[in-house]
PDB file of C-alpha atoms in Angstrom:
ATOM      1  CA  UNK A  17     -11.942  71.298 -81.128  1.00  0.00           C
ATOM      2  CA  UNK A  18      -9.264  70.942 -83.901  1.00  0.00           C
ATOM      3  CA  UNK A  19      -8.094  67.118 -85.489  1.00  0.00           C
ATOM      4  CA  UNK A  20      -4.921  67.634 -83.416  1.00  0.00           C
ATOM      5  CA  UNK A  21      -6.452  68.265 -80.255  1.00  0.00           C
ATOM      6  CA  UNK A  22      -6.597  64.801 -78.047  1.00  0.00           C
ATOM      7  CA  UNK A  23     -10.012  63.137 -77.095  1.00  0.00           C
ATOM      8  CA  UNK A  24     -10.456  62.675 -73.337  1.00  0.00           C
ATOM      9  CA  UNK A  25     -10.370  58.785 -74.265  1.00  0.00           C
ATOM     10  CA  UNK A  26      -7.153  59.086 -76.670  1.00  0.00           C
ATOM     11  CA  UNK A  27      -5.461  60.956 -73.482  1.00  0.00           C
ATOM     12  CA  UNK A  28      -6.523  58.114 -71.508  1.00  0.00           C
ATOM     13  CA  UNK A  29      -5.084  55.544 -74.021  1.00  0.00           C
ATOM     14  CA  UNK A  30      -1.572  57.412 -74.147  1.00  0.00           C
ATOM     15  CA  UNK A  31      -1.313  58.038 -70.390  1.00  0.00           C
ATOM     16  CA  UNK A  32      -1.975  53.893 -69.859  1.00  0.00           C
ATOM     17  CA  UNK A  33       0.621  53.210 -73.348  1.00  0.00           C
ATOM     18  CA  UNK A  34       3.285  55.315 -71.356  1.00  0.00           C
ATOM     19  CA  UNK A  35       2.625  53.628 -67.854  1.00  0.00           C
ATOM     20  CA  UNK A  36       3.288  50.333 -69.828  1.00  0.00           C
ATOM     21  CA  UNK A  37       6.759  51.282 -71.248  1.00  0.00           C
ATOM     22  CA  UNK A  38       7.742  53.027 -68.151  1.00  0.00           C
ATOM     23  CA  UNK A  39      11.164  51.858 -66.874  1.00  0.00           C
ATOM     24  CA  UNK A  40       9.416  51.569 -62.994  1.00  0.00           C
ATOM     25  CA  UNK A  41       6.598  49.412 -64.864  1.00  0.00           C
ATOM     26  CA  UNK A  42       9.320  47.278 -66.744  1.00  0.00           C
ATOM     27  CA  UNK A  43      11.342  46.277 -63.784  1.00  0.00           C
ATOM     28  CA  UNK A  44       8.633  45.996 -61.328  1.00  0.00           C
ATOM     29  CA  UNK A  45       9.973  43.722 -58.220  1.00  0.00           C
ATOM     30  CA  UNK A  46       7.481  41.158 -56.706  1.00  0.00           C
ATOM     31  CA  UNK A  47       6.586  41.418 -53.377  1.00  0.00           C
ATOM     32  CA  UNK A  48       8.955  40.234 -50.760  1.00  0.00           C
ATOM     33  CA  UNK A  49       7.891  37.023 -49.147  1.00  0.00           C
ATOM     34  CA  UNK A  50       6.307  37.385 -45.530  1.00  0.00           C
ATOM     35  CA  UNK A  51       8.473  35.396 -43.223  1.00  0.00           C
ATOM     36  CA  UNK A  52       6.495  36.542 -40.404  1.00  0.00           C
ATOM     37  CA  UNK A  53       3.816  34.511 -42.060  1.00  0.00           C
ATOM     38  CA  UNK A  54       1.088  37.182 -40.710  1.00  0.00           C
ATOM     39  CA  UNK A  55      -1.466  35.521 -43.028  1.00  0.00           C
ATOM     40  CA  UNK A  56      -0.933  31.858 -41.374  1.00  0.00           C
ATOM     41  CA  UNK A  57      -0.967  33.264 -37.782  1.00  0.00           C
ATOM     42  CA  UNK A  58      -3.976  35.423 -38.321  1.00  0.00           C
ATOM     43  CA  UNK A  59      -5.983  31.881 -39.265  1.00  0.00           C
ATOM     44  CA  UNK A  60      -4.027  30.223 -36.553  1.00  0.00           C
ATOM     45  CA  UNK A  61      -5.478  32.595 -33.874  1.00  0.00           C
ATOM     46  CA  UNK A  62      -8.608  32.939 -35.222  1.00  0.00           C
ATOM     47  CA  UNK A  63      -9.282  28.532 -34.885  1.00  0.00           C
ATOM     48  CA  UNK A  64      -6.980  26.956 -33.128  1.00  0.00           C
ATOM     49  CA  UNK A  65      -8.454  26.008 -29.481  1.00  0.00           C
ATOM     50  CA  UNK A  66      -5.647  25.724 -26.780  1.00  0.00           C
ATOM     51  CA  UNK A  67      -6.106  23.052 -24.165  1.00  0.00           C
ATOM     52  CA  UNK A  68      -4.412  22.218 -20.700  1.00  0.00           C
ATOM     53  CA  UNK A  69      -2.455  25.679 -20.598  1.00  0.00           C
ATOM     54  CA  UNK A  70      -0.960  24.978 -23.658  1.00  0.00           C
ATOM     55  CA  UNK A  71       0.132  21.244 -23.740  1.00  0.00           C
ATOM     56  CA  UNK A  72      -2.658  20.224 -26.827  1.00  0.00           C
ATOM     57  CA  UNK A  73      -4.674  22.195 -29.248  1.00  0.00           C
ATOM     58  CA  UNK A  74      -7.609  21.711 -31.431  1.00  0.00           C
ATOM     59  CA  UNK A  75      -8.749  23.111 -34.452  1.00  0.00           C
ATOM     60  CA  UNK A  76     -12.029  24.636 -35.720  1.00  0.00           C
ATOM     61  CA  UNK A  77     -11.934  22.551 -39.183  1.00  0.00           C
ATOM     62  CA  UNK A  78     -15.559  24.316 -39.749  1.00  0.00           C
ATOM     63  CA  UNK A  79     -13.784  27.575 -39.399  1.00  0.00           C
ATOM     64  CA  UNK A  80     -11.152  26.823 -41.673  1.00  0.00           C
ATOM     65  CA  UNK A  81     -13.519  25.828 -44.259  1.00  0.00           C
ATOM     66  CA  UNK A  82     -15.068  28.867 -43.929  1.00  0.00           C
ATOM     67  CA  UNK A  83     -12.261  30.749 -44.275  1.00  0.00           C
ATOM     68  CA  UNK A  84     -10.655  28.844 -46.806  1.00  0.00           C
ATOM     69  CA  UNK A  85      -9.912  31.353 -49.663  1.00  0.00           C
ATOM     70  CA  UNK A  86      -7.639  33.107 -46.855  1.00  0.00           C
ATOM     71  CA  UNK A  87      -6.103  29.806 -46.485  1.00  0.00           C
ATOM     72  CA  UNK A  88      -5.652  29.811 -50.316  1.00  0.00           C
ATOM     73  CA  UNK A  89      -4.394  32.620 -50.630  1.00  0.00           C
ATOM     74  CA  UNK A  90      -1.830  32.062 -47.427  1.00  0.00           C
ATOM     75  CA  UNK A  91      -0.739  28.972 -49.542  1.00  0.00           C
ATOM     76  CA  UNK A  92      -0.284  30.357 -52.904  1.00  0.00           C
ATOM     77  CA  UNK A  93       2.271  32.553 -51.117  1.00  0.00           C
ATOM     78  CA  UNK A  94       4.229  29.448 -50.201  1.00  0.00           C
ATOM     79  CA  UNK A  95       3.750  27.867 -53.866  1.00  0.00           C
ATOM     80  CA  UNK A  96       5.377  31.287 -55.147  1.00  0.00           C
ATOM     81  CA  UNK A  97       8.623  31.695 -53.633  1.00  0.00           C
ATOM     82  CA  UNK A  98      11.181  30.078 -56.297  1.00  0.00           C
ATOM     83  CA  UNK A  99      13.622  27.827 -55.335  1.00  0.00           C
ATOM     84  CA  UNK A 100      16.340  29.871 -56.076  1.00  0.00           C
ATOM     85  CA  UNK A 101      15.385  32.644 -53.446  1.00  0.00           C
ATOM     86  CA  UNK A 102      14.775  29.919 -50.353  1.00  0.00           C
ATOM     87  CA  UNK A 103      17.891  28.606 -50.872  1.00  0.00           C
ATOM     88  CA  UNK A 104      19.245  31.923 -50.399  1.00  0.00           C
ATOM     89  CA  UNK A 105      17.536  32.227 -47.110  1.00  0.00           C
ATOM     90  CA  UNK A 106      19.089  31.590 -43.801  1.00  0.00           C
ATOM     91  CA  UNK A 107      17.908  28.131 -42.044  1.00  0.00           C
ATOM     92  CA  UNK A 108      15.674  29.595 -39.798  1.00  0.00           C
ATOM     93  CA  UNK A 109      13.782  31.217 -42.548  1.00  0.00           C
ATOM     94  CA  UNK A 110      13.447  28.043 -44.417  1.00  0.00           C
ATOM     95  CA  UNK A 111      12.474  25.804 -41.365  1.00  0.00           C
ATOM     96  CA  UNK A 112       9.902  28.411 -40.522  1.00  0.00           C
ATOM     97  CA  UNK A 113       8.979  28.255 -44.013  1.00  0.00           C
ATOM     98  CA  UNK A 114       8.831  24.427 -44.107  1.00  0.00           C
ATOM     99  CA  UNK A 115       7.256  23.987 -40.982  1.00  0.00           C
ATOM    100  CA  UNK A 116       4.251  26.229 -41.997  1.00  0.00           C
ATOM    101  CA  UNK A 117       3.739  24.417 -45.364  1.00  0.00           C
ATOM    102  CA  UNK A 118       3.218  21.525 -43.514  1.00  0.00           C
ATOM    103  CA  UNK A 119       0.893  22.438 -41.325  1.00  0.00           C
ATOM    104  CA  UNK A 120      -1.145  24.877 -44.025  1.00  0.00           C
ATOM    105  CA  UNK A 121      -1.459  22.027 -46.236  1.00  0.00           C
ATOM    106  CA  UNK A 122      -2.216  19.302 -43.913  1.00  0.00           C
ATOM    107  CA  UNK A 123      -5.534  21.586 -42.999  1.00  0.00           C
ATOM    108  CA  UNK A 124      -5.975  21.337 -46.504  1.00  0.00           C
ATOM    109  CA  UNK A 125      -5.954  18.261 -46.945  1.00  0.00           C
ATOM    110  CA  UNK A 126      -8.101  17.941 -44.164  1.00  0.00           C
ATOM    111  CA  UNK A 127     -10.306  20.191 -45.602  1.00  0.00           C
ATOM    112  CA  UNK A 128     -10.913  18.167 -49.253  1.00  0.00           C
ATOM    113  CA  UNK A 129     -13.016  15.626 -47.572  1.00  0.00           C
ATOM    114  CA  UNK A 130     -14.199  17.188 -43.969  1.00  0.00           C
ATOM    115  CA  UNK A 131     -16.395  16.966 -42.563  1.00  0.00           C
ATOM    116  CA  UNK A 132     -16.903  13.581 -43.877  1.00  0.00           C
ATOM    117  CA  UNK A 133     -13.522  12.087 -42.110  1.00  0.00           C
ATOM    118  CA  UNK A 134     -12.784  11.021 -38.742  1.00  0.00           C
ATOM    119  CA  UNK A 135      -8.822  10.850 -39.002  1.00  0.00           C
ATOM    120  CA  UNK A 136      -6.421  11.910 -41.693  1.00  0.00           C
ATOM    121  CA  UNK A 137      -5.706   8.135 -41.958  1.00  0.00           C
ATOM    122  CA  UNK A 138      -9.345   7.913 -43.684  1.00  0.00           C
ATOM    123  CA  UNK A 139      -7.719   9.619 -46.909  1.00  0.00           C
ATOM    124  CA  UNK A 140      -5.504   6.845 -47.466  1.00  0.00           C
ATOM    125  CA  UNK A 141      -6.127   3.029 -47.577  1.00  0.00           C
ATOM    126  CA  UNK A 142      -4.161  -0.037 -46.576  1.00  0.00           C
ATOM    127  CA  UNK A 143      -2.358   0.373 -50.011  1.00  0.00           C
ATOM    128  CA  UNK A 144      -2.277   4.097 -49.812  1.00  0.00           C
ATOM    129  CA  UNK A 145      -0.688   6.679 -47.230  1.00  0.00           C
ATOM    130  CA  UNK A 146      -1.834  10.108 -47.390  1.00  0.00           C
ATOM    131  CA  UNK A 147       0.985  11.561 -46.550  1.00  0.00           C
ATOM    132  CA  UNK A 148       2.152  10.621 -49.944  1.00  0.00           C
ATOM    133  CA  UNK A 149       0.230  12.466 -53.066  1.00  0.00           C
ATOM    134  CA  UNK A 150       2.645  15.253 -54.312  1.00  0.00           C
ATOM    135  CA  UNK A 151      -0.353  17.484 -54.410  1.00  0.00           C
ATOM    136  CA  UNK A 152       1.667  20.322 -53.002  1.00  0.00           C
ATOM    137  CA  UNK A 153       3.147  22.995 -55.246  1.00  0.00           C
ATOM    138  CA  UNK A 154       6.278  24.407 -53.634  1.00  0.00           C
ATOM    139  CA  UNK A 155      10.067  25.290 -54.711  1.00  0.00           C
ATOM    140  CA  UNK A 156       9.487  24.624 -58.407  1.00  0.00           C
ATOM    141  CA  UNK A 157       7.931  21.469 -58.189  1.00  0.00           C
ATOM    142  CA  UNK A 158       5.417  18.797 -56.651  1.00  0.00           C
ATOM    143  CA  UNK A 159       5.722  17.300 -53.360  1.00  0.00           C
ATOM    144  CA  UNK A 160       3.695  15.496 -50.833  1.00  0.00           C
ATOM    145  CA  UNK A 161       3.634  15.830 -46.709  1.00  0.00           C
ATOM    146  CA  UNK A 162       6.048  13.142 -46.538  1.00  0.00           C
ATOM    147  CA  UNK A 163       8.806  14.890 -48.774  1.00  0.00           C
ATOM    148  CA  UNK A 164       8.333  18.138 -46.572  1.00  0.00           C
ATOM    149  CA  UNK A 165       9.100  16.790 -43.659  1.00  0.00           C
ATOM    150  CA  UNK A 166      11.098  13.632 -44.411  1.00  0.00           C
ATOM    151  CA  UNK A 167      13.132  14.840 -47.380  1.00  0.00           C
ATOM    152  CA  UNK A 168      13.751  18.504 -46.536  1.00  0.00           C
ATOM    153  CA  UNK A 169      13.423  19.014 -42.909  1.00  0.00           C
ATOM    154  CA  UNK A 170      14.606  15.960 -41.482  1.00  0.00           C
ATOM    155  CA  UNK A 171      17.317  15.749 -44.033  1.00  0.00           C
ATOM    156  CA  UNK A 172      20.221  14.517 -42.806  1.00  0.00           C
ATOM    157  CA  UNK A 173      22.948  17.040 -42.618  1.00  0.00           C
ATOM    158  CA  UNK A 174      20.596  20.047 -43.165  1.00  0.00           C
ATOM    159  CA  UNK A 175      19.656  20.937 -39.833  1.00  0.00           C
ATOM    160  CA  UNK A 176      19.077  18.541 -37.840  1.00  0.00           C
ATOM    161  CA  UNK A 177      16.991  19.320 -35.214  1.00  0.00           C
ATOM    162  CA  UNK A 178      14.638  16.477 -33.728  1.00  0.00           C
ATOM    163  CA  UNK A 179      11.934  19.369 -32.221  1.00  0.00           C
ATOM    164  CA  UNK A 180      10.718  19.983 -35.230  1.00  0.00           C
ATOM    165  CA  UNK A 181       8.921  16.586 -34.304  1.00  0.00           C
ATOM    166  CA  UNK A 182       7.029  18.974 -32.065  1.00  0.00           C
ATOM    167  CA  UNK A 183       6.309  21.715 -34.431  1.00  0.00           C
ATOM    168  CA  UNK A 184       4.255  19.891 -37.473  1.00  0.00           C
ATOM    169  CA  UNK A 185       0.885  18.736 -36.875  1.00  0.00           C
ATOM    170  CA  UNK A 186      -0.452  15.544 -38.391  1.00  0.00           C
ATOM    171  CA  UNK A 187      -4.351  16.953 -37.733  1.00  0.00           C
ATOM    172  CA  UNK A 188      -4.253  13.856 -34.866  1.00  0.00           C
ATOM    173  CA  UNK A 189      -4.879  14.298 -30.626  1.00  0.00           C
ATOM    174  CA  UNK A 190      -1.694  12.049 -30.642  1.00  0.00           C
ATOM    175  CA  UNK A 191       0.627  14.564 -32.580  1.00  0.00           C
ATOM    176  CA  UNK A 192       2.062  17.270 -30.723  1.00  0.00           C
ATOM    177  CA  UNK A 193       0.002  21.007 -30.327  1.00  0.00           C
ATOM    178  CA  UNK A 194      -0.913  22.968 -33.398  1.00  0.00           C
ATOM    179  CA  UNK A 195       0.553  26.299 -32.173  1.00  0.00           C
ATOM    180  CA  UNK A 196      -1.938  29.125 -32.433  1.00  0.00           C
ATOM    181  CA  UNK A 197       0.595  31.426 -34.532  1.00  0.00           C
ATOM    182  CA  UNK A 198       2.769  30.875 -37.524  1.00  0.00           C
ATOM    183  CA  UNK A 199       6.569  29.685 -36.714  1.00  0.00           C
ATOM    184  CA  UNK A 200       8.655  32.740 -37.580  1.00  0.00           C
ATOM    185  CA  UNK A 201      12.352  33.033 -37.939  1.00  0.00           C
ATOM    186  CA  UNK A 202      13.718  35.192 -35.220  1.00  0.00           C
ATOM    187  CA  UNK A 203      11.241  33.247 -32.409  1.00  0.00           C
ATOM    188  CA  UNK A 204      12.114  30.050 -34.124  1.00  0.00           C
ATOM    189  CA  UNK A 205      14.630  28.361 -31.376  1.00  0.00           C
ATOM    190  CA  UNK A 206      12.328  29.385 -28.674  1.00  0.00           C
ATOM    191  CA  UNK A 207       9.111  28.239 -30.035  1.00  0.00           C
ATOM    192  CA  UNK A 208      10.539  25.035 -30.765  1.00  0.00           C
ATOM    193  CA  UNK A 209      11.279  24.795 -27.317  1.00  0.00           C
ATOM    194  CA  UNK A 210       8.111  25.959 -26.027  1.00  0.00           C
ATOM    195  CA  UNK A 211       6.387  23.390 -28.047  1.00  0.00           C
ATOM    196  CA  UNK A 212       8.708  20.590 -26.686  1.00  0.00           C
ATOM    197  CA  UNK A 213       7.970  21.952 -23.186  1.00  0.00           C
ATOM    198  CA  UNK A 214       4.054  21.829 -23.695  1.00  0.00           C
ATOM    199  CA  UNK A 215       4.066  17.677 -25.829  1.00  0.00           C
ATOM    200  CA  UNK A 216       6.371  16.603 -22.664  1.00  0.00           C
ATOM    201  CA  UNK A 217       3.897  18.656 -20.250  1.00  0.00           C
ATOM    202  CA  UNK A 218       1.323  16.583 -21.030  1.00  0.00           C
ATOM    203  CA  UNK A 219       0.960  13.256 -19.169  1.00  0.00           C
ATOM    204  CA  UNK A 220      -1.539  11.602 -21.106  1.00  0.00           C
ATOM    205  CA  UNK A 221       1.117  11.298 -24.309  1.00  0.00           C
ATOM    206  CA  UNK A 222       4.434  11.310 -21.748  1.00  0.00           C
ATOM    207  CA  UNK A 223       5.103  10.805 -18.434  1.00  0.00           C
ATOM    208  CA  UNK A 224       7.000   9.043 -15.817  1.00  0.00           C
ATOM    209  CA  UNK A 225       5.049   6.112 -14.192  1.00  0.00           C
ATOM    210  CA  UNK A 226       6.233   5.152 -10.728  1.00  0.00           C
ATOM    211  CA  UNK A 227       4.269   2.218 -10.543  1.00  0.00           C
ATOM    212  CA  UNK A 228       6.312   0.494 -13.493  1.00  0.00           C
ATOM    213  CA  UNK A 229       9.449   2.101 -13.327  1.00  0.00           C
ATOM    214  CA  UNK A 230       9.480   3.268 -16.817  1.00  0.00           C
ATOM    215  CA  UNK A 231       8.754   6.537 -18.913  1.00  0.00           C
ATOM    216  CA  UNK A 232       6.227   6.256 -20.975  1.00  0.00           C
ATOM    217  CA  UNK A 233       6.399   8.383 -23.909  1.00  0.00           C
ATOM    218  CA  UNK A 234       4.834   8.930 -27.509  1.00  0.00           C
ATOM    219  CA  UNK A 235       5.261   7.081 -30.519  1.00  0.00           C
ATOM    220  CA  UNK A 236       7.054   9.808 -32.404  1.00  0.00           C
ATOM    221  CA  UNK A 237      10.046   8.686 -30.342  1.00  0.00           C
ATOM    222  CA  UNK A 238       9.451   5.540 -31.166  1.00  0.00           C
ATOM    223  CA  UNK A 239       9.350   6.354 -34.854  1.00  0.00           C
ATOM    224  CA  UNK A 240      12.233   8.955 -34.812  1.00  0.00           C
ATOM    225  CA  UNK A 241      14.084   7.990 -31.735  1.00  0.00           C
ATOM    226  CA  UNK A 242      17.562   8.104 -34.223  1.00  0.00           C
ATOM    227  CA  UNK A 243      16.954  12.088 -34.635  1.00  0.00           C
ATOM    228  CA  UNK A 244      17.359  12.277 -31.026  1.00  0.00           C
ATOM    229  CA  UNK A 245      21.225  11.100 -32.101  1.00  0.00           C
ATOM    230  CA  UNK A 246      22.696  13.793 -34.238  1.00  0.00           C
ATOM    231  CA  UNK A 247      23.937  15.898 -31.476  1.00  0.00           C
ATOM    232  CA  UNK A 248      22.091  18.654 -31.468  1.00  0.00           C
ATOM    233  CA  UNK A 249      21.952  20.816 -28.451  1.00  0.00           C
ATOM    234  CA  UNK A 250      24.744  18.659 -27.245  1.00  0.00           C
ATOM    235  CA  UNK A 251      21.969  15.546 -26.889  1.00  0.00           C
ATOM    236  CA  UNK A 252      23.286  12.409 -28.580  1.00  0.00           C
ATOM    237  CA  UNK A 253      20.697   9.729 -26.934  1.00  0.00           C
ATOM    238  CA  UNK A 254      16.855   9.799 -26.330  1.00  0.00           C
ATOM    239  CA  UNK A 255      17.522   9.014 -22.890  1.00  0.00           C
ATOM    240  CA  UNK A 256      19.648  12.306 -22.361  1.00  0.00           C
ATOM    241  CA  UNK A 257      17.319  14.179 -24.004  1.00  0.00           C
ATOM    242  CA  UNK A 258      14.011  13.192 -21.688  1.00  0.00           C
ATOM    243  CA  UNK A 259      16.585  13.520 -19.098  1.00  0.00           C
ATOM    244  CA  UNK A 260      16.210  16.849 -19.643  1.00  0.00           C
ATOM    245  CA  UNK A 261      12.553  17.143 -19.360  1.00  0.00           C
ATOM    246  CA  UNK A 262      12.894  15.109 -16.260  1.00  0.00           C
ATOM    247  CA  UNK A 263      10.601  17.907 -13.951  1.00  0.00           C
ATOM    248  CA  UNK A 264       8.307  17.495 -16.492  1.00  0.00           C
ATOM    249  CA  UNK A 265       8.145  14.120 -17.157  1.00  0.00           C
ATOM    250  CA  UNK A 266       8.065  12.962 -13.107  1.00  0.00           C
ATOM    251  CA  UNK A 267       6.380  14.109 -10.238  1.00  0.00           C
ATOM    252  CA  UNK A 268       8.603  13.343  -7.040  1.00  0.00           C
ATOM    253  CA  UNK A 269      12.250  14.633  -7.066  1.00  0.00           C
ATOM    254  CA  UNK A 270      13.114  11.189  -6.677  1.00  0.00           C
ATOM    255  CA  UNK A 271      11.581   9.864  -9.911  1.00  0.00           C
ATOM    256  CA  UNK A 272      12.810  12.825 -11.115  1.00  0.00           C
ATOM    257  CA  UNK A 273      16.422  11.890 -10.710  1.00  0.00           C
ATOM    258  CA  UNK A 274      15.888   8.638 -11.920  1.00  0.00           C
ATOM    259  CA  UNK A 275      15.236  10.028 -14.977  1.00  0.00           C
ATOM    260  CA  UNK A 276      18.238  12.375 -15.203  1.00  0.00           C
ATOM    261  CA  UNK A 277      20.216   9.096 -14.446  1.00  0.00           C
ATOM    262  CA  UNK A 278      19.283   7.753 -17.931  1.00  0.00           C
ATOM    263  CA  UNK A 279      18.905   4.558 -16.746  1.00  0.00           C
ATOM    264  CA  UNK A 280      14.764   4.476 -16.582  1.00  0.00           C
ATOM    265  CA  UNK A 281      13.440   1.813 -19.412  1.00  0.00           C
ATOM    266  CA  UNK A 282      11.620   3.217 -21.866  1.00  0.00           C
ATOM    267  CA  UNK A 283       8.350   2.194 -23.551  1.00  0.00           C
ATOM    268  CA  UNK A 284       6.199   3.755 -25.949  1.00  0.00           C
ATOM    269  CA  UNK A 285       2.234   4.493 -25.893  1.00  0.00           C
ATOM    270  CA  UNK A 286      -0.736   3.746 -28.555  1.00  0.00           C
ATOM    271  CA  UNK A 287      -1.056   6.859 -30.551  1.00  0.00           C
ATOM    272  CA  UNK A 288      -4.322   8.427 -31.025  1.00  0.00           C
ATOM    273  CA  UNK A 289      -5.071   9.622 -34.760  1.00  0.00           C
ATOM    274  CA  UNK A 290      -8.481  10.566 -33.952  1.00  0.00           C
ATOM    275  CA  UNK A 291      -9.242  14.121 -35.858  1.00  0.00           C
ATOM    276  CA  UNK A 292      -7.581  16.664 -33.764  1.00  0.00           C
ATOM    277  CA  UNK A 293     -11.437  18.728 -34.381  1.00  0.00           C
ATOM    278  CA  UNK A 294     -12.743  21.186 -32.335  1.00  0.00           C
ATOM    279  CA  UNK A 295     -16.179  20.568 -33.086  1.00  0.00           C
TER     280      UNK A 295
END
């Protein structure tokens, strides 16, 4: 072997120094983000229990915790996409992508203290709510729970649509069904609609009662009766909008008119932050 002839190791060296100056190694392109979230509903399925034919869910928080680096992993996905590109993103796209944040992160959230918690509300205190820590990496910055859903979906102007009340999960029996997949763009309109169907399906958070004349419905539309306002779907009122859940709100086509009549009182029941756990 001459000087000049190349060492299996130097030819080794030069094959990785040209792979490094390449032009396809220069201008590499990340990976596209996942908007059918396959990561999130592969967790989703694999934990979330399904109750009453769909109207509430529960989750396997001992699962999760098991699987956790998956969750990770599903989340540093989220923290990754820049600002720039989601605002280049249609709005179904970015409420999908919201809506999953939320829920991702609440789990863990959860997940930082279980199973030594009995409701969310046991990470905050009287002075503290935990829906407020900007522990959450996503867009460019730091944000909490609260700024997901309060600044950025329920934004004013941006697309106001009150079901998303019925798509994030609080990790409470009280809140509406953690849906056993991942929100995805092109389903978006009809999931949200689904999910509405199942939280005003189930009669032990809403319901009709005969006996007092009034519906008796959840807190959340108590708490964010004035996103029932903004005209989506042509609804402008609460009222009109349980009027249009009326067969599955009453029993008797009677009650059932009264509450397409709009004129049925309204009051609102305890809600129930117990750990939504499937232990």
């Amino acid at each position: 072997m001459t000087p000049d002839t190349p060492t299996p190791r130097r030819t080794l060296l030069l094959a990785l120094a040209a792979l490094a100056l390449s032009p396809a190694h220069l201008h590499a392109q990340p990976q596209p983000f996942d908007h059918g979230h396959a990561a999130w509903t592969a967790l989703l399925k694999k934990h979330v229990v399904v109750l009453g034919g769909g109207k509430a869910s529960q989750l396997r928080y001992a699962g999760m915790a098991a699987d956790r680096a998956a969750l990770k992993a599903y989340t540093d996905t989220l923290s990754a996409v820049p600002k720039a590109a989601f605002d280049g993103w249609t709005a179904p796209q970015q409420m999908a992508f919201l809506i999953n944040a939320y829920n991702a992160f609440t789990v863990e959230l959860i997940l930082t203290r279980y199973p030594k918690l009995e409701s969310i509300k046991d990470l905050g205190s009287l002075l503290s709510s935990p829906w407020k820590p900007k522990f959450i990496a996503l867009l460019g910055g730091k944000v909490s729970l609260d700024d997901i859903e309060h600044e950025m979906l329920r934004a004013r102007g941006r697309y106001d649509d009150p079901r998303v009340h019925f798509a994030v999960n609080c990790a409470s029996i009280g809140c509406p069904a953690l849906r056993e997949e991942a929100f995805v763009p092109e389903r978006l309109g009809a999931q949200l609609d689904e999910q509405a169907a199942r939280f005003l399906s189930d009669r032990s958070r809403n319901r009709y009662n005969p006996a007092s004349g009034q519906l008796e419905v959840s807190k959340i539309f108590d708490w964010f009766g004035d996103d029932f306002k903004r005209g989506h779907q042509g609804i402008a009122s609460l009222p009109a909008f349980l009027a249009r859940h009326a067969d599955r709100l009453a029993d008797t086509p009677a009650d059932r008119e009264r509450v397409r009549g709009q004129q049925v009182p309204i009051s609102h029941l305890d809600y129930d932050w117990k750990l939504n756990d499937a232990r």
